[in-house]
Tab-separated table of C-alpha atoms in Angstrom:
chain	number	residue	atom	x	y	z
P	420	MET	CA	51.702	5.739	65.717
P	421	LYS	CA	55.491	6.123	65.306
P	422	LEU	CA	55.580	8.759	68.125
P	423	ASN	CA	53.789	6.399	70.473
P	424	PHE	CA	56.352	3.731	69.757
P	425	LEU	CA	59.264	6.096	70.575
P	426	ALA	CA	57.619	7.184	73.828
P	427	PHE	CA	57.181	3.573	74.846
P	428	LEU	CA	60.821	2.881	74.078
P	429	ILE	CA	62.067	5.851	76.150
P	430	LEU	CA	59.856	4.858	79.088
P	431	SER	CA	61.231	1.324	78.994
P	432	PHE	CA	64.841	2.539	79.098
P	433	SER	CA	64.017	4.915	81.950
P	434	ILE	CA	62.557	2.136	84.040
P	435	ILE	CA	65.556	-0.090	83.400
P	436	THR	CA	67.974	2.698	84.307
P	437	PHE	CA	66.080	3.441	87.540
P	438	ILE	CA	66.219	-0.160	88.538
P	439	LEU	CA	69.957	-0.363	87.929
P	440	LEU	CA	70.609	2.806	89.895
P	441	SER	CA	68.569	1.469	92.776
P	442	ILE	CA	70.618	-1.667	92.832
P	443	LEU	CA	73.862	0.227	92.799
P	444	ALA	CA	72.735	2.449	95.619
P	445	THR	CA	71.889	-0.508	97.696
P	446	MET	CA	75.232	-2.121	97.103
P	447	ALA	CA	77.305	1.014	97.767
P	448	PRO	CA	79.225	1.364	101.201
P	449	GLY	CA	77.446	3.482	103.793
P	450	SER	CA	78.677	4.741	106.997
P	451	GLN	CA	80.589	2.400	109.149
P	452	ASN	CA	78.094	2.805	111.804
P	453	SER	CA	75.457	1.473	109.692
P	454	ARG	CA	77.710	-1.396	108.575
P	455	SER	CA	78.593	-2.420	112.027
P	456	LYS	CA	75.327	-1.679	113.382
P	457	ASP	CA	73.202	-4.051	112.020
P	458	LYS	CA	74.663	-6.808	109.903
P	459	SER	CA	71.591	-8.754	110.346
P	460	ASP	CA	69.662	-6.091	108.630
P	461	LYS	CA	72.087	-6.287	105.743
P	462	ALA	CA	71.614	-9.916	105.471
P	463	ASN	CA	67.926	-9.408	105.392
P	464	LYS	CA	68.272	-6.570	103.046
P	465	SER	CA	70.675	-8.606	100.926
P	466	GLU	CA	68.153	-11.310	100.702
P	467	ARG	CA	65.510	-8.819	99.911
P	468	ALA	CA	67.892	-7.079	97.476
P	469	GLU	CA	68.748	-10.347	95.859
P	470	LYS	CA	65.122	-11.105	95.562
P	471	SER	CA	64.519	-7.637	94.252
P	472	TYR	CA	67.457	-7.964	91.918
P	473	SER	CA	66.239	-11.322	90.729
P	474	SER	CA	62.842	-9.853	90.337
P	475	ALA	CA	64.334	-6.876	88.491
P	476	ILE	CA	66.312	-9.160	86.270
P	477	GLU	CA	63.231	-11.125	85.600
P	478	ASP	CA	61.432	-7.911	84.918
P	479	LEU	CA	64.317	-6.804	82.733
P	480	LYS	CA	64.174	-10.068	80.865
P	481	THR	CA	60.497	-9.642	80.565
P	482	SER	CA	61.006	-6.079	79.382
P	483	ALA	CA	63.757	-7.175	76.993
P	484	ALA	CA	61.505	-9.879	75.648
P	485	ALA	CA	58.762	-7.329	75.363
P	486	VAL	CA	61.209	-4.954	73.626
P	487	LEU	CA	62.300	-7.721	71.294
P	488	GLN	CA	58.705	-8.596	70.661
P	489	HIS	CA	58.039	-4.939	70.154
P	490	LEU	CA	60.946	-4.757	67.722
P	491	GLU	CA	59.451	-7.639	65.774
P	492	THR	CA	56.175	-5.843	65.958
P	493	LEU	CA	58.012	-2.727	64.787
P	494	ASP	CA	59.294	-4.617	61.703
P	495	THR	CA	55.794	-5.868	61.059
P	496	VAL	CA	54.483	-2.335	61.420
P	497	GLU	CA	57.047	-1.082	58.924
P	498	ASN	CA	55.950	-3.742	56.517
P	499	LEU	CA	52.412	-2.818	57.259
P	500	GLN	CA	53.251	0.835	56.770
P	501	ARG	CA	54.939	-0.011	53.474
P	502	GLN	CA	51.939	-2.088	52.486
P	503	ILE	CA	49.728	0.709	53.726
P	504	LYS	CA	51.713	3.113	51.563
P	505	GLU	CA	51.402	0.803	48.582
P	506	LEU	CA	47.753	0.327	49.324
P	507	THR	CA	47.441	4.087	49.724
P	508	ASN	CA	49.065	4.544	46.322
P	509	GLN	CA	46.835	1.866	44.885
P	510	LEU	CA	43.910	3.528	46.621
P	511	ALA	CA	44.937	6.844	45.087
P	512	ALA	CA	45.249	5.205	41.667
P	513	ALA	CA	41.942	3.482	42.228
P	514	ASN	CA	40.411	6.762	43.357
P	515	LYS	CA	41.848	8.382	40.234
P	516	LYS	CA	40.380	5.614	38.107
P	517	VAL	CA	37.150	5.951	40.035
P	518	GLU	CA	37.220	9.658	39.340
P	519	GLU	CA	37.928	8.956	35.664
P	520	ALA	CA	35.190	6.337	35.636
P	521	GLN	CA	32.892	8.781	37.382
P	522	GLU	CA	33.842	11.391	34.775
P	523	GLU	CA	33.180	8.913	32.002
P	524	GLN	CA	29.977	7.929	33.752
P	525	LYS	CA	29.034	11.576	33.940
P	526	GLN	CA	29.790	11.958	30.237
P	527	GLU	CA	27.874	8.775	29.448
P	528	GLU	CA	25.063	9.972	31.645
P	529	SER	CA	25.156	13.288	29.845
P	530	THR	CA	25.180	11.505	26.502
P	531	ARG	CA	22.417	9.196	27.673
P	532	GLN	CA	20.432	12.150	28.894
P	533	ARG	CA	20.986	13.863	25.561
P	534	ILE	CA	19.992	10.703	23.690
P	535	ILE	CA	16.966	10.308	25.917
P	536	LYS	CA	16.138	13.920	25.288
P	537	ASP	CA	16.591	13.494	21.534
P	538	PHE	CA	14.597	10.284	21.650
P	539	GLY	CA	11.912	12.066	23.606
P	540	ASN	CA	11.913	14.864	21.057
P	541	ARG	CA	11.662	12.340	18.259
P	542	VAL	CA	8.919	10.515	20.069
P	543	LEU	CA	7.125	13.806	20.425
P	544	GLU	CA	7.647	14.568	16.748
P	545	LEU	CA	6.473	11.075	15.798
P	546	LYS	CA	3.529	11.506	18.095
P	547	GLU	CA	2.703	14.789	16.430
P	548	LYS	CA	3.074	13.194	12.997
P	549	GLU	CA	1.010	10.241	14.144
P	550	ASP	CA	-1.661	12.610	15.350
P	551	LYS	CA	-1.550	14.445	12.031
P	552	LEU	CA	-1.653	11.151	10.130
P	553	GLU	CA	-4.546	9.972	12.240
P	554	VAL	CA	-6.348	13.192	11.466
P	555	GLU	CA	-5.555	12.844	7.761
P	556	LEU	CA	-6.480	9.167	7.897
P	557	LYS	CA	-9.791	10.034	9.439
P	558	GLU	CA	-10.343	12.664	6.775
P	559	GLN	CA	-9.313	10.266	4.006
P	560	ARG	CA	-11.484	7.583	5.527
P	561	LYS	CA	-14.385	9.969	5.586
P	562	LYS	CA	-13.694	10.987	2.001
P	563	ALA	CA	-13.293	7.336	0.949
P	564	GLU	CA	-16.487	6.371	2.706
P	565	SER	CA	-18.245	9.301	1.121
P	566	SER	CA	-16.795	8.465	-2.294
P	567	SER	CA	-17.597	4.790	-1.800
P	568	ARG	CA	-21.162	5.610	-0.852
P	569	LYS	CA	-21.396	7.887	-3.861
P	570	LYS	CA	-19.926	5.236	-6.151
P	571	ASP	CA	-22.193	2.617	-4.646
P	572	GLN	CA	-25.145	4.850	-5.316
P	573	GLU	CA	-23.952	5.490	-8.865
P	574	ARG	CA	-23.239	1.782	-9.313
P	575	ASP	CA	-26.655	0.896	-8.008
P	576	ALA	CA	-28.201	3.415	-10.360
P	577	GLN	CA	-26.062	2.079	-13.219
P	578	LEU	CA	-26.962	-1.460	-12.232
P	579	GLU	CA	-30.612	-0.566	-12.395
P	580	LYS	CA	-30.034	0.920	-15.830
P	581	TYR	CA	-28.164	-2.228	-16.894
P	582	LYS	CA	-30.923	-4.392	-15.514
P	583	THR	CA	-33.437	-2.341	-17.439
P	584	ARG	CA	-31.310	-2.576	-20.571
P	585	LEU	CA	-30.777	-6.280	-19.929
P	586	ARG	CA	-34.498	-6.836	-19.745
P	587	LYS	CA	-34.899	-4.903	-22.973
P	588	VAL	CA	-32.054	-6.830	-24.590
P	589	GLU	CA	-33.521	-10.113	-23.385
P	590	GLU	CA	-36.837	-9.100	-24.865
P	591	GLU	CA	-35.085	-8.118	-28.087
P	592	LEU	CA	-33.111	-11.369	-27.960
P	593	ASP	CA	-36.297	-13.343	-27.598
P	594	CYS	CA	-37.685	-11.447	-30.560
P	595	GLU	CA	-34.470	-12.072	-32.506
P	596	LYS	CA	-34.551	-15.748	-31.568
P	597	ALA	CA	-38.101	-15.983	-32.770
P	598	ARG	CA	-37.098	-14.057	-35.888
P	599	ASN	CA	-34.037	-16.273	-36.394
P	600	THR	CA	-36.150	-19.349	-35.916
P	601	GLU	CA	-38.493	-18.048	-38.543
P	602	LEU	CA	-35.558	-17.135	-40.798
P	603	GLU	CA	-33.965	-20.546	-40.275
P	604	LEU	CA	-37.246	-22.151	-41.179
P	605	ARG	CA	-37.466	-19.969	-44.262
P	606	LEU	CA	-33.795	-20.684	-45.022
P	607	ARG	CA	-34.380	-24.412	-44.828
P	608	ARG	CA	-37.348	-24.001	-47.102
P	609	LYS	CA	-35.292	-21.883	-49.494
P	610	GLN	CA	-32.440	-24.380	-49.350
P	611	LYS	CA	-34.842	-27.178	-50.068
P	612	THR	CA	-36.278	-25.144	-52.918
P	613	LEU	CA	-32.730	-24.415	-54.130
P	614	GLU	CA	-31.792	-28.065	-53.914
P	615	ASP	CA	-34.966	-28.937	-55.776
P	616	LEU	CA	-34.105	-26.334	-58.417
P	617	ARG	CA	-30.552	-27.617	-58.620
P	618	GLY	CA	-31.934	-31.097	-58.953
P	619	ASP	CA	-34.284	-29.906	-61.666
P	620	PHE	CA	-31.540	-27.950	-63.425
P	621	GLN	CA	-28.813	-30.444	-62.462
P	622	ILE	CA	-26.533	-27.571	-61.381
P	623	ILE	CA	-23.401	-28.262	-59.329
P	624	PRO	CA	-21.956	-25.596	-56.967
P	625	LEU	CA	-18.493	-24.285	-57.780
P	626	GLU	CA	-15.733	-26.096	-55.901
P	627	GLN	CA	-12.004	-25.460	-55.635
P	628	ASP	CA	-11.072	-28.812	-57.172
P	629	VAL	CA	-12.247	-27.439	-60.528
P	630	PHE	CA	-9.254	-25.088	-60.597
P	631	GLU	CA	-6.998	-27.884	-59.321
P	632	SER	CA	-7.971	-29.856	-62.429
P	633	PHE	CA	-6.752	-26.988	-64.631
P	634	LYS	CA	-3.495	-26.935	-62.682
P	635	HIS	CA	-3.048	-30.614	-63.496
P	636	LEU	CA	-3.818	-29.908	-67.154
P	637	GLU	CA	-1.144	-27.204	-67.285
P	638	SER	CA	1.539	-29.425	-65.757
P	639	SER	CA	0.576	-32.267	-68.133
P	640	LEU	CA	0.886	-29.928	-71.129
P	641	TYR	CA	4.312	-28.777	-69.944
P	642	GLU	CA	5.524	-32.372	-69.569
P	643	LEU	CA	4.085	-33.340	-72.983
P	644	THR	CA	5.898	-30.564	-74.832
P	645	GLU	CA	9.132	-31.159	-72.904
P	646	ARG	CA	9.168	-34.804	-74.016
P	647	TYR	CA	8.683	-34.221	-77.735
P	648	PHE	CA	10.196	-30.806	-78.394
P	649	LYS	CA	13.886	-30.132	-77.814
P	650	ASP	CA	16.333	-27.467	-78.950
P	651	PHE	CA	15.384	-23.950	-80.117
P	652	LEU	CA	13.811	-22.180	-83.092
P	653	TYR	CA	15.813	-19.375	-84.715
P	654	LEU	CA	14.876	-16.447	-86.900
P	655	SER	CA	16.942	-17.843	-89.733
P	656	ASP	CA	14.787	-21.008	-89.914
P	657	ARG	CA	12.677	-21.037	-93.095
P	658	GLY	CA	10.004	-23.320	-94.432
P	659	PRO	CA	6.261	-23.511	-95.209
P	660	HIS	CA	3.999	-21.725	-92.712
P	661	PRO	CA	2.786	-24.164	-89.979
P	662	PHE	CA	1.233	-21.997	-87.238
P	663	ARG	CA	-1.703	-20.575	-89.166
P	664	HIS	CA	-4.116	-20.918	-86.201
P	665	ALA	CA	-1.876	-19.448	-83.495
P	666	SER	CA	0.249	-16.732	-85.034
P	667	HIS	CA	-2.261	-14.000	-84.221
P	668	LEU	CA	-1.745	-14.840	-80.527
P	669	MET	CA	2.032	-14.273	-80.625
P	670	PHE	CA	3.036	-11.343	-78.404
P	671	LEU	CA	6.810	-11.546	-78.791
P	672	SER	CA	8.527	-8.516	-80.268
P	673	TYR	CA	9.184	-8.870	-84.001
P	674	THR	CA	12.562	-7.174	-83.482
P	675	ASP	CA	13.724	-9.753	-80.924
P	676	HIS	CA	15.863	-12.316	-82.769
P	677	ARG	CA	16.638	-14.553	-79.803
P	678	PRO	CA	15.964	-18.296	-80.128
P	679	VAL	CA	12.689	-19.618	-78.714
P	680	PRO	CA	12.465	-23.084	-77.095
P	681	ARG	CA	10.500	-25.425	-79.316
P	682	ALA	CA	8.678	-26.812	-76.270
P	683	ARG	CA	7.357	-23.342	-75.382
P	684	THR	CA	6.381	-22.762	-79.031
P	685	ALA	CA	4.406	-26.010	-79.105
P	686	GLN	CA	2.858	-25.231	-75.715
P	687	PHE	CA	1.902	-21.798	-77.032
P	688	CYS	CA	0.143	-23.289	-80.070
P	689	ILE	CA	-1.735	-25.918	-78.040
P	690	ALA	CA	-2.781	-23.343	-75.403
P	691	GLY	CA	-4.214	-21.111	-78.133
P	692	ARG	CA	-6.355	-23.922	-79.498
P	693	LEU	CA	-7.462	-24.875	-75.974
P	694	ALA	CA	-8.822	-21.384	-75.396
P	695	SER	CA	-10.392	-20.955	-78.846
P	696	HIS	CA	-11.827	-24.428	-79.561
P	697	VAL	CA	-11.750	-26.815	-76.580
P	698	PHE	CA	-12.690	-24.481	-73.712
P	699	GLN	CA	-15.926	-23.225	-75.340
P	700	PRO	CA	-19.099	-22.610	-73.302
P	701	MET	CA	-21.067	-24.835	-75.705
P	702	CYS	CA	-20.123	-26.539	-78.977
P	703	ILE	CA	-23.543	-27.237	-80.495
P	704	GLY	CA	-24.858	-24.690	-82.947
P	705	SER	CA	-27.281	-21.920	-82.084
P	706	PRO	CA	-30.670	-21.410	-83.780
P	707	ARG	CA	-29.172	-18.502	-85.681
P	708	GLY	CA	-26.964	-20.913	-87.571
P	709	THR	CA	-23.842	-18.724	-87.768
P	710	THR	CA	-22.316	-19.269	-84.329
P	711	SER	CA	-22.197	-21.923	-81.654
P	712	MET	CA	-24.605	-21.875	-78.731
P	713	GLY	CA	-21.761	-20.922	-76.399
P	714	ASP	CA	-20.838	-17.848	-78.481
P	715	ALA	CA	-24.506	-16.871	-78.708
P	716	LEU	CA	-24.928	-17.061	-74.926
P	717	GLN	CA	-21.698	-15.151	-74.351
P	718	LYS	CA	-22.753	-12.314	-76.663
P	719	SER	CA	-26.230	-12.071	-75.168
P	720	GLU	CA	-26.717	-8.980	-72.997
P	721	LYS	CA	-30.257	-9.737	-71.874
P	722	ILE	CA	-29.378	-12.338	-69.260
P	723	GLN	CA	-26.912	-12.334	-66.369
P	724	PRO	CA	-23.836	-14.620	-66.158
P	725	ARG	CA	-25.508	-16.926	-63.623
P	726	GLN	CA	-28.561	-17.177	-65.858
P	727	LYS	CA	-26.251	-18.078	-68.734
P	728	ALA	CA	-24.686	-20.787	-66.577
P	729	ILE	CA	-28.110	-22.195	-65.653
P	730	LEU	CA	-29.231	-22.152	-69.275
P	731	ARG	CA	-25.987	-23.816	-70.350
P	732	SER	CA	-26.481	-26.504	-67.717
P	733	LEU	CA	-29.997	-27.180	-68.963
P	734	LEU	CA	-28.864	-27.275	-72.591
P	735	PHE	CA	-25.929	-29.530	-71.753
P	736	THR	CA	-28.250	-31.876	-69.862
P	737	ALA	CA	-30.766	-31.903	-72.710
P	738	PHE	CA	-28.247	-32.258	-75.545
P	739	GLU	CA	-25.345	-33.932	-73.746
P	740	THR	CA	-24.954	-36.655	-76.377
P	741	ASP	CA	-24.975	-34.184	-79.245
P	742	GLU	CA	-22.622	-31.843	-77.366
P	743	GLU	CA	-20.114	-34.608	-76.713
P	744	ARG	CA	-20.361	-35.799	-80.338
P	745	VAL	CA	-19.698	-32.345	-81.733
P	746	GLN	CA	-16.945	-31.818	-79.198
P	747	SER	CA	-15.328	-35.149	-80.103
P	748	ASP	CA	-15.339	-34.281	-83.808
P	749	LEU	CA	-13.958	-30.865	-82.983
P	750	ILE	CA	-11.164	-32.371	-80.874
P	751	GLN	CA	-10.264	-34.784	-83.675
P	752	SER	CA	-10.057	-31.864	-86.090
P	753	VAL	CA	-8.026	-29.709	-83.669
P	754	ALA	CA	-5.650	-32.594	-82.880
P	755	SER	CA	-5.099	-33.215	-86.591
P	756	GLU	CA	-4.431	-29.555	-87.325
P	757	LEU	CA	-2.095	-29.192	-84.337
P	758	PHE	CA	-0.155	-32.285	-85.364
P	759	ASP	CA	0.253	-30.911	-88.894
P	760	GLU	CA	1.464	-27.615	-87.473
P	761	LEU	CA	3.885	-29.062	-84.921
P	762	LYS	CA	5.325	-32.139	-86.610
P	763	GLY	CA	7.879	-29.963	-88.383
P	764	ILE	CA	9.556	-29.050	-85.082
P	765	LEU	CA	9.304	-32.425	-83.357
P	766	SER	CA	12.604	-33.610	-81.924
P	767	THR	CA	11.748	-37.298	-82.381
P	768	ASP	CA	10.715	-39.475	-85.299
P	769	ASN	CA	7.944	-41.144	-83.281
P	770	ASP	CA	5.144	-39.018	-84.755
P	771	ASN	CA	2.408	-41.537	-83.951
P	772	ALA	CA	3.183	-41.482	-80.230
P	773	PHE	CA	2.988	-37.700	-80.137
P	774	SER	CA	-0.254	-37.710	-82.149
P	775	LYS	CA	-1.864	-40.178	-79.737
P	776	GLU	CA	-0.682	-38.335	-76.638
P	777	LEU	CA	-1.849	-35.013	-78.076
P	778	LEU	CA	-5.309	-36.423	-78.819
P	779	SER	CA	-5.481	-38.006	-75.346
P	780	TYR	CA	-4.490	-34.710	-73.728
P	781	LEU	CA	-7.158	-32.765	-75.663
P	782	GLU	CA	-9.808	-35.330	-74.727
P	783	THR	CA	-8.783	-35.062	-71.055
P	784	ALA	CA	-8.988	-31.272	-71.274
P	785	ALA	CA	-12.466	-31.575	-72.825
P	786	ARG	CA	-13.651	-33.853	-70.004
P	787	VAL	CA	-12.345	-31.389	-67.412
P	788	TRP	CA	-14.055	-28.524	-69.211
P	789	ASN	CA	-17.349	-30.412	-69.468
P	790	LYS	CA	-17.522	-30.466	-65.654
P	791	SER	CA	-17.696	-26.680	-65.710
P	792	LYS	CA	-20.742	-26.807	-67.990
P	793	ARG	CA	-22.851	-28.075	-65.085
P	794	ILE	CA	-21.600	-25.473	-62.585
P	795	SER	CA	-23.723	-22.534	-61.491
P	796	GLU	CA	-21.024	-20.032	-62.569
P	797	TRP	CA	-20.333	-18.771	-66.088
P	798	ILE	CA	-16.752	-20.008	-66.543
P	799	LEU	CA	-14.732	-18.739	-69.500
P	800	ALA	CA	-11.216	-19.228	-70.892
P	801	SER	CA	-9.005	-16.626	-72.540
P	802	SER	CA	-5.542	-16.556	-74.127
P	803	ASP	CA	-5.442	-12.766	-74.378
P	804	PRO	CA	-3.065	-11.266	-71.774
P	805	HIS	CA	-4.885	-7.938	-71.993
P	806	ILE	CA	-7.978	-9.513	-70.425
P	807	ASN	CA	-7.602	-9.356	-66.641
P	808	PRO	CA	-3.887	-8.435	-66.948
P	809	GLN	CA	-3.237	-8.899	-63.223
P	810	ARG	CA	-4.381	-12.543	-63.277
P	811	TRP	CA	-1.400	-13.973	-65.106
P	812	LYS	CA	1.833	-15.582	-64.014
P	813	MET	CA	5.129	-15.448	-65.876
P	814	ILE	CA	7.796	-18.029	-66.698
P	815	LYS	CA	11.118	-16.706	-67.972
P	816	GLY	CA	13.798	-18.525	-69.927
P	817	ASP	CA	14.504	-22.133	-69.013
P	818	SER	CA	12.837	-21.875	-65.610
P	819	ASN	CA	9.796	-24.000	-64.842
P	820	LYS	CA	8.657	-21.862	-61.908
P	821	ALA	CA	6.023	-19.214	-62.520
P	822	VAL	CA	5.807	-15.930	-60.628
P	823	ALA	CA	2.824	-13.612	-60.369
P	824	VAL	CA	2.760	-10.739	-62.850
P	825	GLN	CA	3.006	-7.436	-60.958
P	826	GLU	CA	2.294	-5.269	-64.005
P	827	PRO	CA	0.512	-5.982	-67.316
P	828	ALA	CA	2.884	-7.883	-69.603
P	829	ASN	CA	3.955	-6.038	-72.747
P	830	SER	CA	5.241	-9.126	-74.529
P	831	GLY	CA	5.169	-12.859	-74.067
P	832	MET	CA	3.650	-16.090	-75.305
P	833	VAL	CA	0.553	-17.540	-73.678
P	834	ILE	CA	1.459	-21.127	-72.794
P	835	PHE	CA	-1.734	-21.831	-70.846
P	836	PRO	CA	-5.032	-19.898	-70.973
P	837	GLN	CA	-6.594	-18.032	-68.093
P	838	ILE	CA	-9.758	-19.536	-66.558
P	839	TYR	CA	-12.061	-17.006	-64.915
P	840	ILE	CA	-15.671	-16.519	-63.834
P	841	ASP	CA	-17.674	-13.778	-65.465
P	842	GLY	CA	-19.025	-11.504	-62.726
P	843	ASN	CA	-16.844	-12.950	-59.931
P	844	ASP	CA	-13.354	-11.477	-59.596
P	845	SER	CA	-12.371	-13.486	-56.515
P	846	LYS	CA	-12.184	-16.926	-58.134
P	847	TYR	CA	-10.004	-17.683	-61.139
P	848	TYR	CA	-7.112	-19.795	-62.380
P	849	PRO	CA	-4.260	-17.556	-63.560
P	850	GLY	CA	-2.984	-18.038	-67.088
P	851	THR	CA	0.716	-18.488	-67.810
P	852	LEU	CA	2.980	-16.369	-70.019
P	853	TRP	CA	6.476	-17.179	-71.242
P	854	SER	CA	9.121	-14.567	-71.912
P	855	PHE	CA	12.856	-14.309	-72.455
P	856	ASP	CA	15.038	-14.366	-69.386
P	857	SER	CA	17.101	-11.231	-70.085
P	858	GLY	CA	17.786	-8.550	-72.711
P	859	PRO	CA	18.374	-9.237	-76.437
P	860	VAL	CA	21.421	-11.334	-77.260
P	861	GLU	CA	23.052	-12.333	-80.488
P	862	GLU	CA	21.602	-15.359	-82.225
P	863	LYS	CA	23.574	-18.500	-81.431
P	864	ARG	CA	22.878	-21.936	-82.801
P	865	THR	CA	23.635	-24.888	-80.611
P	866	ALA	CA	25.769	-27.614	-82.100
P	867	GLN	CA	23.676	-30.288	-83.813
P	868	SER	CA	24.601	-33.790	-84.811
P	869	PRO	CA	24.450	-34.678	-88.549
P	870	GLN	CA	21.408	-36.848	-87.884
P	871	THR	CA	19.562	-33.952	-86.174
P	872	ARG	CA	20.458	-31.612	-89.036
P	873	ARG	CA	19.145	-34.088	-91.613
P	874	ALA	CA	15.911	-34.513	-89.622
P	875	SER	CA	15.475	-30.756	-89.369
P	876	ALA	CA	16.165	-30.343	-93.079
P	877	SER	CA	13.649	-33.021	-94.043
P	878	ARG	CA	10.998	-31.462	-91.779
P	879	SER	CA	11.693	-27.926	-92.988
P	880	SER	CA	10.655	-28.979	-96.490
P	881	LYS	CA	7.194	-29.791	-95.109
P	882	SER	CA	6.530	-27.137	-92.450
P	883	PRO	CA	7.475	-23.559	-91.489
P	884	THR	CA	8.809	-21.881	-88.339
P	885	VAL	CA	7.702	-19.385	-85.755
P	886	ALA	CA	9.290	-16.500	-87.627
P	887	GLU	CA	7.113	-17.185	-90.662
P	888	ALA	CA	4.145	-17.897	-88.410
P	889	SER	CA	4.285	-14.297	-87.263
P	890	SER	CA	4.688	-12.881	-90.754
P	891	ASP	CA	1.163	-13.508	-92.127
P	892	PRO	CA	-1.488	-12.799	-89.472
P	893	GLY	CA	-4.194	-12.160	-92.063
P	894	ILE	CA	-4.039	-15.635	-93.492
P	895	THR	CA	-4.016	-17.113	-90.001
P	896	ALA	CA	-7.021	-15.115	-88.844
P	897	SER	CA	-9.050	-15.998	-91.927
P	898	ARG	CA	-8.233	-19.700	-91.606
P	899	SER	CA	-9.074	-19.715	-87.914
P	900	LEU	CA	-12.388	-17.970	-88.568
P	901	ALA	CA	-13.228	-20.448	-91.317
P	902	SER	CA	-12.489	-23.348	-88.979
P	903	ARG	CA	-14.695	-21.862	-86.245
P	904	ASN	CA	-17.519	-21.250	-88.735
P	905	ARG	CA	-17.374	-24.830	-89.956
P	906	VAL	CA	-17.564	-26.111	-86.385
P	907	SER	CA	-20.495	-23.793	-85.594
P	908	GLU	CA	-22.332	-24.897	-88.721
P	909	MET	CA	-21.811	-28.511	-87.741
P	910	GLY	CA	-23.154	-27.808	-84.234
P	911	ARG	CA	-26.157	-25.936	-85.591
P	912	LYS	CA	-27.106	-28.888	-87.792
P	913	VAL	CA	-26.953	-31.215	-84.784
P	914	PHE	CA	-29.072	-28.832	-82.702
P	915	SER	CA	-31.726	-28.503	-85.432
P	916	ASP	CA	-31.965	-32.248	-86.006
P	917	SER	CA	-35.225	-33.165	-84.184
P	918	GLU	CA	-34.677	-36.876	-84.473
P	919	GLY	CA	-31.091	-36.639	-83.135
P	920	GLN	CA	-30.003	-39.514	-85.401
P	921	ARG	CA	-28.170	-37.664	-88.117
P	922	ARG	CA	-24.484	-37.358	-87.330
P	923	CYS	CA	-22.607	-34.318	-88.427
P	924	LYS	CA	-19.158	-34.786	-89.769
P	925	SER	CA	-16.465	-32.137	-89.623
P	926	THR	CA	-15.149	-30.772	-92.877
P	927	CYS	CA	-12.232	-28.959	-91.200
């Protein structure tokens, strides 16, 4: 394009130069002949030359204008060429970017193809696994269906067996119902017969409140002795022998010189007489004449404990008045003897109040015991810790809380007898033992006021102490046996009195 422009420029200058030369040639002097020859031709030619010159000038102007226009066009072309160059550079950069983009596109395409290939491979693998799983699923389904059919068959067979067994059980149940109905009918008849027999024998079934009554008796005895007996008894105390009926029940060590609470000593004496005289199976005398009816029944080996209880209930019903009369006389005698034994260690001068409360307590104990004489169980009382040794509880020292005895007690004082049922080990009221709190200690007397010392001195001239009570068991045993024999003789006379009018009086 630049070469074309140069050629056009050279051609334009050539034309202009030719025109100028033509004009000069026309204006140059020729031969004189020609000048003189035809001036008219010159004038014509001058006119034509002027016209041609004017036309040439016009053409030159036109050419100059065209050249100027072409120069402007040339500047525009240069700008265009520069722009074209810039655009070419931009095009090259764009082509380079396109190439880079195409390269990236190729790489992306390659990556995409690889991913598609991997995805296809995975799809194929998953398809293969799916096919395998479908095959396994079909196999498992077949196995499950087969197992289910087998289990259904077994279940149906088992169900048939259960139905058969159910029919048999229902038949057996119907038989059992009929049998139970018959047994219930027989039971009602037996119960009616039993109630009739109980009504005839006037027997009362054993209830738990019987033992609750003994619990109340024990707490009342504890409170009674705590009110009237304070301080302690010591080994050095001397005086006439008071505890002739209870010394053979003392289980304290003779080598233990520790002081004993007077309240526990009194409770020990009263508990011994409760077990030996008040809590007797029967007080009236037996036909043999040497023992009471209760002792005779207890020693009998020909009848069972329940039979003894039934016989006692019948005898108590038949001879209730005589039994209560003998028991009342016996309680009066026991209360008198206990008062004589214990008044020497009383901590108060109000002897009459203690005597009345002691008699009232013994009468209450007798009423509680009489309830057991109508019960269908052979209830006994014992103050011997070696009988049923595991059915005792222990109180130590000044404590008023009893704990169960884990092992048979080797020493201790019985402060409340044990109540048990002969032939029934599950129901009993545990007896209570008292023992020292700790090991042996030196004897220590508590300080006493002059008034207390004078009272103790005046009482010691009348009655003895626990130490002397334990020193003569032979005398105690013989006196106790004599007292029991006199009571039995009195009961026997009442039992043998056909008219029931003669009243026996105690000689104890």
